[in-house]
Short mmCIF file of C-alpha atoms in Angstrom, two decimals:
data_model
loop_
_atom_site.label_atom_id
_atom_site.label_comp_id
_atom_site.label_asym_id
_atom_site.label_seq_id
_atom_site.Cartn_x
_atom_site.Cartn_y
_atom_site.Cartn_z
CA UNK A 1 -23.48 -29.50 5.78
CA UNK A 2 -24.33 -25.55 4.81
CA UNK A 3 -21.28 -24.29 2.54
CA UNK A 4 -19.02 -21.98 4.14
CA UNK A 5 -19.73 -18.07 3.25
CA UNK A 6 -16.41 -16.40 1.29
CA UNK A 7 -15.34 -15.14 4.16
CA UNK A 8 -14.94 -17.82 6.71
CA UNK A 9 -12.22 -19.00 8.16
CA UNK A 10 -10.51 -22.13 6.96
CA UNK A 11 -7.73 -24.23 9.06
CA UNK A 12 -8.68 -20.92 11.65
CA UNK A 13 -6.00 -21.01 14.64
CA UNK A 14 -5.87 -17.81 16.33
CA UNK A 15 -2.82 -19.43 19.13
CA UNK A 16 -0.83 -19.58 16.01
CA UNK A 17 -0.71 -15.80 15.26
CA UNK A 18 -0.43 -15.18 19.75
CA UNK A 19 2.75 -17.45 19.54
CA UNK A 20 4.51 -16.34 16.99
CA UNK A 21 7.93 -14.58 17.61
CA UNK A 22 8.95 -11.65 16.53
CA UNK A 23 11.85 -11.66 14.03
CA UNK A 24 14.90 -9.87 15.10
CA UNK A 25 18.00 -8.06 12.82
CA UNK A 26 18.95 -5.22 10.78
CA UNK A 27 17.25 -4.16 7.70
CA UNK A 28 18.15 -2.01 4.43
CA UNK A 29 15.07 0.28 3.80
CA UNK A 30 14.39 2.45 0.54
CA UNK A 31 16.10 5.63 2.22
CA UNK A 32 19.44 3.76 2.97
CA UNK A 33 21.77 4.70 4.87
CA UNK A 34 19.63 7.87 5.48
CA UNK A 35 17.48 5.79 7.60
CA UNK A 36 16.38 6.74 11.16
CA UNK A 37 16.79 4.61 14.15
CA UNK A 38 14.44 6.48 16.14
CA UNK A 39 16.21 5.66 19.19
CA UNK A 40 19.06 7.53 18.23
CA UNK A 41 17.68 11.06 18.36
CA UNK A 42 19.48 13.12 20.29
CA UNK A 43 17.18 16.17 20.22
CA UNK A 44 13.08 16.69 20.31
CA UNK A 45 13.95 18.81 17.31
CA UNK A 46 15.49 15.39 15.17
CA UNK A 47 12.32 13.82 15.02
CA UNK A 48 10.10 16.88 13.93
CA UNK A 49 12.69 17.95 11.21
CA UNK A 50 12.81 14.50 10.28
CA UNK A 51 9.46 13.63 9.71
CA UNK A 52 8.95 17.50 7.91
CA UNK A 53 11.96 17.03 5.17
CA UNK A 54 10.83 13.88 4.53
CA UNK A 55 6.94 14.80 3.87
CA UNK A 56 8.85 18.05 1.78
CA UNK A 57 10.78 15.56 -0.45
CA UNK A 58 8.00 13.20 -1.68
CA UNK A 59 5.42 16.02 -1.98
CA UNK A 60 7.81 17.62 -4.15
CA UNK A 61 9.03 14.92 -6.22
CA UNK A 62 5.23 13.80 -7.32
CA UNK A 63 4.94 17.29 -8.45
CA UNK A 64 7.61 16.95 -10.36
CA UNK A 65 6.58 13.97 -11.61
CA UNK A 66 3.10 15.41 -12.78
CA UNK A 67 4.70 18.68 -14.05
CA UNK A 68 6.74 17.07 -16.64
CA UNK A 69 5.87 17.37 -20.22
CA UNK A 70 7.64 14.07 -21.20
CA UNK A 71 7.83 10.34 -19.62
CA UNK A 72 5.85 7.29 -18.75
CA UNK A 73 2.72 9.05 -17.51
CA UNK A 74 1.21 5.89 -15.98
CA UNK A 75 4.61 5.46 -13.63
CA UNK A 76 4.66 9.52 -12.89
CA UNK A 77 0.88 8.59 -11.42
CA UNK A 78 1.56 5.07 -9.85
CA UNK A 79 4.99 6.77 -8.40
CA UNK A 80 3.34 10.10 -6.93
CA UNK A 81 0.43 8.12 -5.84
CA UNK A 82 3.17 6.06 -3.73
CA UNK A 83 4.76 9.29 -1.99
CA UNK A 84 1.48 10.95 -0.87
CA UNK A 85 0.64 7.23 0.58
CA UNK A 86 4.13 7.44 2.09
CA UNK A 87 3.29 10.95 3.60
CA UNK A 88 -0.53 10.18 4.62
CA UNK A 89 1.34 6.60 6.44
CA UNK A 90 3.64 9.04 8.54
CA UNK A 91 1.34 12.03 9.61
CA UNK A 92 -0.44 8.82 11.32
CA UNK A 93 2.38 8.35 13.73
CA UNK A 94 1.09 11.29 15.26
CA UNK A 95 -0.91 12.07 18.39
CA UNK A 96 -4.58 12.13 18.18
CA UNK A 97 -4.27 16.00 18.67
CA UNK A 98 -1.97 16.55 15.92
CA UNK A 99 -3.55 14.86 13.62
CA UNK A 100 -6.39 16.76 13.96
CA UNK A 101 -4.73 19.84 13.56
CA UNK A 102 -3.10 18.47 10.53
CA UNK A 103 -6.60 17.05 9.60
CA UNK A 104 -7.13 19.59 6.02
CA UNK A 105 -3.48 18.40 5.13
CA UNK A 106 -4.78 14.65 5.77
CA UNK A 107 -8.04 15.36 3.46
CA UNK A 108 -6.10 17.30 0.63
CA UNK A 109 -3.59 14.11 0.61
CA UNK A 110 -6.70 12.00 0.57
CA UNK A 111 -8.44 13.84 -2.47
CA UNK A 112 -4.77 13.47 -4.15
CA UNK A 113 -5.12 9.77 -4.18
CA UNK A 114 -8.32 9.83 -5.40
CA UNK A 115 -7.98 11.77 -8.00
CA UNK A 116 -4.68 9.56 -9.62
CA UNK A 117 -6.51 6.48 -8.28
CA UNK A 118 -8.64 5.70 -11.30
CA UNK A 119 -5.51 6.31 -13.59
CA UNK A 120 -3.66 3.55 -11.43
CA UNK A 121 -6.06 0.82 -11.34
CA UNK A 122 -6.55 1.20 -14.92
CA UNK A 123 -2.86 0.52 -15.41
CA UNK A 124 -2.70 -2.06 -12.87
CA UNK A 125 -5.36 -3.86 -14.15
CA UNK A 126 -3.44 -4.30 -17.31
CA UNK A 127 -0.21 -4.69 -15.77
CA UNK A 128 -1.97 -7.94 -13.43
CA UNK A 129 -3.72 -9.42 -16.80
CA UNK A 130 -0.22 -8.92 -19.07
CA UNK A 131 1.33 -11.17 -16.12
CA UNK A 132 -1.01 -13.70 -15.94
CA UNK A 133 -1.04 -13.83 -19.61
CA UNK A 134 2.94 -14.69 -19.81
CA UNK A 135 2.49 -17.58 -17.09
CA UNK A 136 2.86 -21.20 -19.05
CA UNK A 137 0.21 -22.41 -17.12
CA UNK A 138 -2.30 -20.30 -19.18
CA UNK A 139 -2.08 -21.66 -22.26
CA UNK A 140 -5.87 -22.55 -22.44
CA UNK A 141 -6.80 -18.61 -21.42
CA UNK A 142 -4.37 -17.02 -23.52
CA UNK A 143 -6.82 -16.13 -26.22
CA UNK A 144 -9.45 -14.88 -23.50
CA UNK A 145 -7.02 -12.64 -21.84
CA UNK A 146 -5.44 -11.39 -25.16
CA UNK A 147 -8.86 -10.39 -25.60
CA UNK A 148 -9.82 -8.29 -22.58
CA UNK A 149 -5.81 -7.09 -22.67
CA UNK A 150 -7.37 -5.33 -26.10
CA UNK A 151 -10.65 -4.09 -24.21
CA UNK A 152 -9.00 -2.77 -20.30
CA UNK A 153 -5.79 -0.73 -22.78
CA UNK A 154 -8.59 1.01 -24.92
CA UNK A 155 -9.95 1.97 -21.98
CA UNK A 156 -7.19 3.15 -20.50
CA UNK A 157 -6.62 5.49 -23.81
CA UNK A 158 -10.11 6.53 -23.49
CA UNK A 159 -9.19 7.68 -19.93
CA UNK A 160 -6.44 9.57 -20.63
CA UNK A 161 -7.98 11.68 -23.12
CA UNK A 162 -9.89 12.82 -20.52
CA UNK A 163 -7.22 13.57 -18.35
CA UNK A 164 -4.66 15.61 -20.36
CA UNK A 165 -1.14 16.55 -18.50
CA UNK A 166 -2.16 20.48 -19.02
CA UNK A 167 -5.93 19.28 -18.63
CA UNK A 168 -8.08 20.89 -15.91
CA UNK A 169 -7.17 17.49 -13.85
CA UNK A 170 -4.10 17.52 -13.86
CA UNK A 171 -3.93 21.38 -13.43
CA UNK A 172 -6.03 21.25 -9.87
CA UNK A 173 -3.57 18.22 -8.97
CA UNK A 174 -0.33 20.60 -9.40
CA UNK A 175 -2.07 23.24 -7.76
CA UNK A 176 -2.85 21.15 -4.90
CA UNK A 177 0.28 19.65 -4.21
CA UNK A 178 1.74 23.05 -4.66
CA UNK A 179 -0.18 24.46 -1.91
CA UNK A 180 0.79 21.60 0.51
CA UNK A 181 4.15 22.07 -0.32
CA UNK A 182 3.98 25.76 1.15
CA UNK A 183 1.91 24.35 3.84
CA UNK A 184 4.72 21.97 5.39
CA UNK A 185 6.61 24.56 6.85
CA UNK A 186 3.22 25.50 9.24
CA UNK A 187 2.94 21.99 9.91
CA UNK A 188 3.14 21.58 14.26
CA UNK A 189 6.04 18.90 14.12
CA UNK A 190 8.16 21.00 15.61
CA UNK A 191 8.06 19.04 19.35
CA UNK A 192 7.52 15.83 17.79
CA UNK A 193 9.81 13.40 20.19
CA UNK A 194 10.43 9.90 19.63
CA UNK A 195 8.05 8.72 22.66
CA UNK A 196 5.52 10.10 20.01
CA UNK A 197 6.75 7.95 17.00
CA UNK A 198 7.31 5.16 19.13
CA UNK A 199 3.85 4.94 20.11
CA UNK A 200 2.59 5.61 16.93
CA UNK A 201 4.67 2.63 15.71
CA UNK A 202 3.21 0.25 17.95
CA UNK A 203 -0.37 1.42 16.98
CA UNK A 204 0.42 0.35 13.29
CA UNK A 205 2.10 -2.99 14.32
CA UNK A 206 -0.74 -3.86 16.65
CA UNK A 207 -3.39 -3.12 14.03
CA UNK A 208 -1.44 -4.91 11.59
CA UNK A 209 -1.43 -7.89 13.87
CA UNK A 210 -5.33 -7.62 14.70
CA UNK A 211 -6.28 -7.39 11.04
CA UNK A 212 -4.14 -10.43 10.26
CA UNK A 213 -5.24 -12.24 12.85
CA UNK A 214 -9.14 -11.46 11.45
CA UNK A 215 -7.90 -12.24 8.13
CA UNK A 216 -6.31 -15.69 9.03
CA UNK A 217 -8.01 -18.45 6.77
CA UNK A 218 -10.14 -15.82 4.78
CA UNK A 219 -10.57 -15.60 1.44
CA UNK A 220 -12.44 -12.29 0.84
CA UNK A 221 -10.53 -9.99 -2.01
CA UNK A 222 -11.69 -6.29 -0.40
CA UNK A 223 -11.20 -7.65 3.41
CA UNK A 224 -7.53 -8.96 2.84
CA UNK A 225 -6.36 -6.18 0.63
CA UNK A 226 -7.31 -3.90 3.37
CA UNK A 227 -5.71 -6.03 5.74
CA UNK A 228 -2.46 -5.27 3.07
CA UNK A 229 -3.17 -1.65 3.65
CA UNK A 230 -2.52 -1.80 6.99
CA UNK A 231 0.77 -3.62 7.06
CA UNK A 232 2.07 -1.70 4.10
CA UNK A 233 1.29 1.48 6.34
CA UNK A 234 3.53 -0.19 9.13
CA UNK A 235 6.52 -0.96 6.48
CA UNK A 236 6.15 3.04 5.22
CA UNK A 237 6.56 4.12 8.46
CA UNK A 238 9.36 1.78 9.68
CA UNK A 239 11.02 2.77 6.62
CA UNK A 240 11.06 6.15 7.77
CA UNK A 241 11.63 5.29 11.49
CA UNK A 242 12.72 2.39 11.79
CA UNK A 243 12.53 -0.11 15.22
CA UNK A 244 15.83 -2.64 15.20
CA UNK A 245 13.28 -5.52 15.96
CA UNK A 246 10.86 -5.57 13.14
CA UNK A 247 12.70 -7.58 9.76
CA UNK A 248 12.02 -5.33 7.38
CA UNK A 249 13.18 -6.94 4.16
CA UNK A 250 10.83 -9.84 4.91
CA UNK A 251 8.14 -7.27 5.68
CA UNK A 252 8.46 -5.81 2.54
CA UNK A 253 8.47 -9.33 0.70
CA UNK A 254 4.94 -10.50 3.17
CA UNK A 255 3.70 -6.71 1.26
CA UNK A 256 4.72 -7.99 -2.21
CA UNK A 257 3.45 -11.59 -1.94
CA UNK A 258 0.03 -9.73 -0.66
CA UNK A 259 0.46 -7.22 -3.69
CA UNK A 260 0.67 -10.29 -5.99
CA UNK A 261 -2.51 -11.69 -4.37
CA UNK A 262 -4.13 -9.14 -5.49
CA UNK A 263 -3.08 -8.36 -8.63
CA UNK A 264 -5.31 -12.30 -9.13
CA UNK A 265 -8.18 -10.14 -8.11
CA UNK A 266 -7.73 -7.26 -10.12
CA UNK A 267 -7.51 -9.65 -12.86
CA UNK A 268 -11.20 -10.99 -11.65
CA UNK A 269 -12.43 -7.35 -11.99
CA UNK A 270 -10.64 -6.77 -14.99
CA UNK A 271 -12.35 -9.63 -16.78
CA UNK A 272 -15.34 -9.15 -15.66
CA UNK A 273 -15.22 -4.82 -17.64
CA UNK A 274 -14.22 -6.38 -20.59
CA UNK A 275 -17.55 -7.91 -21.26
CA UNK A 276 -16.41 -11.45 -22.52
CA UNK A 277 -18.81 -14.53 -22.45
CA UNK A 278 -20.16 -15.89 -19.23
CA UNK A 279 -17.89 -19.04 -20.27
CA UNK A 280 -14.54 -17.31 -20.67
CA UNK A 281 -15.16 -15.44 -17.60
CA UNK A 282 -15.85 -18.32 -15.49
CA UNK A 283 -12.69 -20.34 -16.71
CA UNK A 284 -10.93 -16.99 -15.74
CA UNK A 285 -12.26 -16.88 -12.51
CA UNK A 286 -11.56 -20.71 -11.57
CA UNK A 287 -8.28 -20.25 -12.64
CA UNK A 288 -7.54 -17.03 -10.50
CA UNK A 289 -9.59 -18.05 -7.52
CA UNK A 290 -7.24 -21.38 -6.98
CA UNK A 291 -4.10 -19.80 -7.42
CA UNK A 292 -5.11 -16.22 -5.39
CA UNK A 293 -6.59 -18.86 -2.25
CA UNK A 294 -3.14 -20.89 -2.23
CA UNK A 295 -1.09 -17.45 -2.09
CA UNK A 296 -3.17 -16.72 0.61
CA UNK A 297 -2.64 -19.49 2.53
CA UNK A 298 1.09 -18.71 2.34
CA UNK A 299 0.93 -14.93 2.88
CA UNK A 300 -0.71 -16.10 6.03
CA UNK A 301 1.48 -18.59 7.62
CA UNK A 302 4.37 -15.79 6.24
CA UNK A 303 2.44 -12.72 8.26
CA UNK A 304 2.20 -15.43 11.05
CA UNK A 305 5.76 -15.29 11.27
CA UNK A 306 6.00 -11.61 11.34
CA UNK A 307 2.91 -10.40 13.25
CA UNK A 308 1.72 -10.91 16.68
CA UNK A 309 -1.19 -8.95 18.06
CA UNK A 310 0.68 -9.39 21.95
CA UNK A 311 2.58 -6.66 23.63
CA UNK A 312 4.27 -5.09 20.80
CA UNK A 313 7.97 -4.83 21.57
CA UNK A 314 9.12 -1.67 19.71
#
């Protein structure tokens, strides 16, 4: 029998993911008891005002962030990288047509992440390796992981010295966010309604739901971290709006338990710049690659739970 490619499913069951229910009750999100039920707006104006302070506030705090002279630079990144995802996750609750008109806001955003997206992985990759280093299952790789620790961190200095705070970087960034700052107030969200957000809701969920359901049995890094992508885009916008049906403390735990899939693959990658010995690497890898497939397994049968690409009740 032929050897099944990476990306094949294993234990496939599609009726699994079609008849799973949806799990009902309240949630906490990260804005608290400032949280909107969007069924509770009481004015087309609610939703539009809504959606604008809220793009205003984390636009404003990752230029803060960046502007600061003093503090962890690698969380100012990984934290303003996280509120221009949280903005870019929102805008796509819109209409087709208002995203296009919103389209040069959507590309700056994009650019933004780009730009601090380098910085990120380069902590992240270090942040993934430290973590698998402290497990007491890794006795045998500490050594080999102690080593390419040493390698990824110079590295990391190396890229920061190329990317000074008042650097020409870093200066564009600030500019950048500044001018989408004074842009929000020009932003068409003013007749935004919540048959809008609904249905932009539902569009995340269902995609969600398709992607899992593609995903289901896979082991392929890139395709199941995009898969994460789009379920972490549905928990940012919930968040924001959030639907009374969708659990969203065990959505954000299915995003986490993805997150620490793969952090196992950025560990692969990692390895694999530090230029160790085809040996070390390998042990590595076998190590990883058990460990990342069994999470997967479980982050499926958990999304199972969650997700359903059926009639999306929201």
């Amino acid at each position: 029998m032929a050897p099944l490619a990476d990306n094949q499913r294993i234990g496939h069951n599609p009726a699994r993911f079609a008849r799973a229910p949806l799990t009902q009750g309240a949630f906490k999100s990260r804005f608290g008891e400032n949280v909107t039920h969007f069924e509770s707006f009481r004015s087309v104006k609610d939703v539009g005002e809504t959606l604008r302070t809220a793009c205003l506030h984390e636009l404003e705090d990752a230029h803060a962030r960046l502007t600061a002279d003093r503090g962890n630079r690698d969380i100012a990144v990984h934290e303003s990288r996280k509120s221009i995802r949280r903005v870019r996750a929102w805008l796509r609750l819109l209409s087709s047509n208002r995203r296009a008109a919103l389209k040069d806001a959507d590309q700056s955003l994009r650019a933004l992440r780009r730009t601090l997206g380098p910085l990120r992985d380069a902590a992240s990759r270090i942040a993934a390796l430290g973590k698998l280093a402290r497990k007491r299952d890794t006795a045998e790789l500490k050594p080999v992981l102690a080593t390419a620790l040493v390698d990824l961190k110079a590295r990391k200095a190396q890229l920061w010295r190329r990317h000074p705070r008042r650097g020409l970087a870093f200066t564009r960034l600030r500019e950048g966010l500044a001018a989408l700052i004074r842009s929000i107030p020009t932003w068409p969200l003013h007749d935004v309604d919540a048959r809008e957000i609904r249905r932009g809701l539902k569009r995340a969920y269902r995609r969600a739901a398709q992607d899992g359901e593609k995903c289901f049995g896979t082991k392929g890094a890139v395709r199941r971290h995009s898969w994460r992508g789009r379920v972490r885009i549905f928990l940012l916008q919930a968040q924001l709006f959030a639907p009374t049906n969708i659990d969203l403390e065990r959505l954000k735990a299915l995003v986490q338990q993805m997150g620490d899939e793969n952090d196992l693959a950025q560990v692969e990658r990692a390895i694999s710049l530090a230029g160790l010995d085809p040996a070390a690497r390998a042990a590595v890898r076998k190590y990883t690659r058990t460990h990342r497939y069994a999470l997967a397994k479980r982050n499926d049968r958990r999304a199972a739970r969650l997700l359903r690409a059926e009639t999306v009740k929201i």
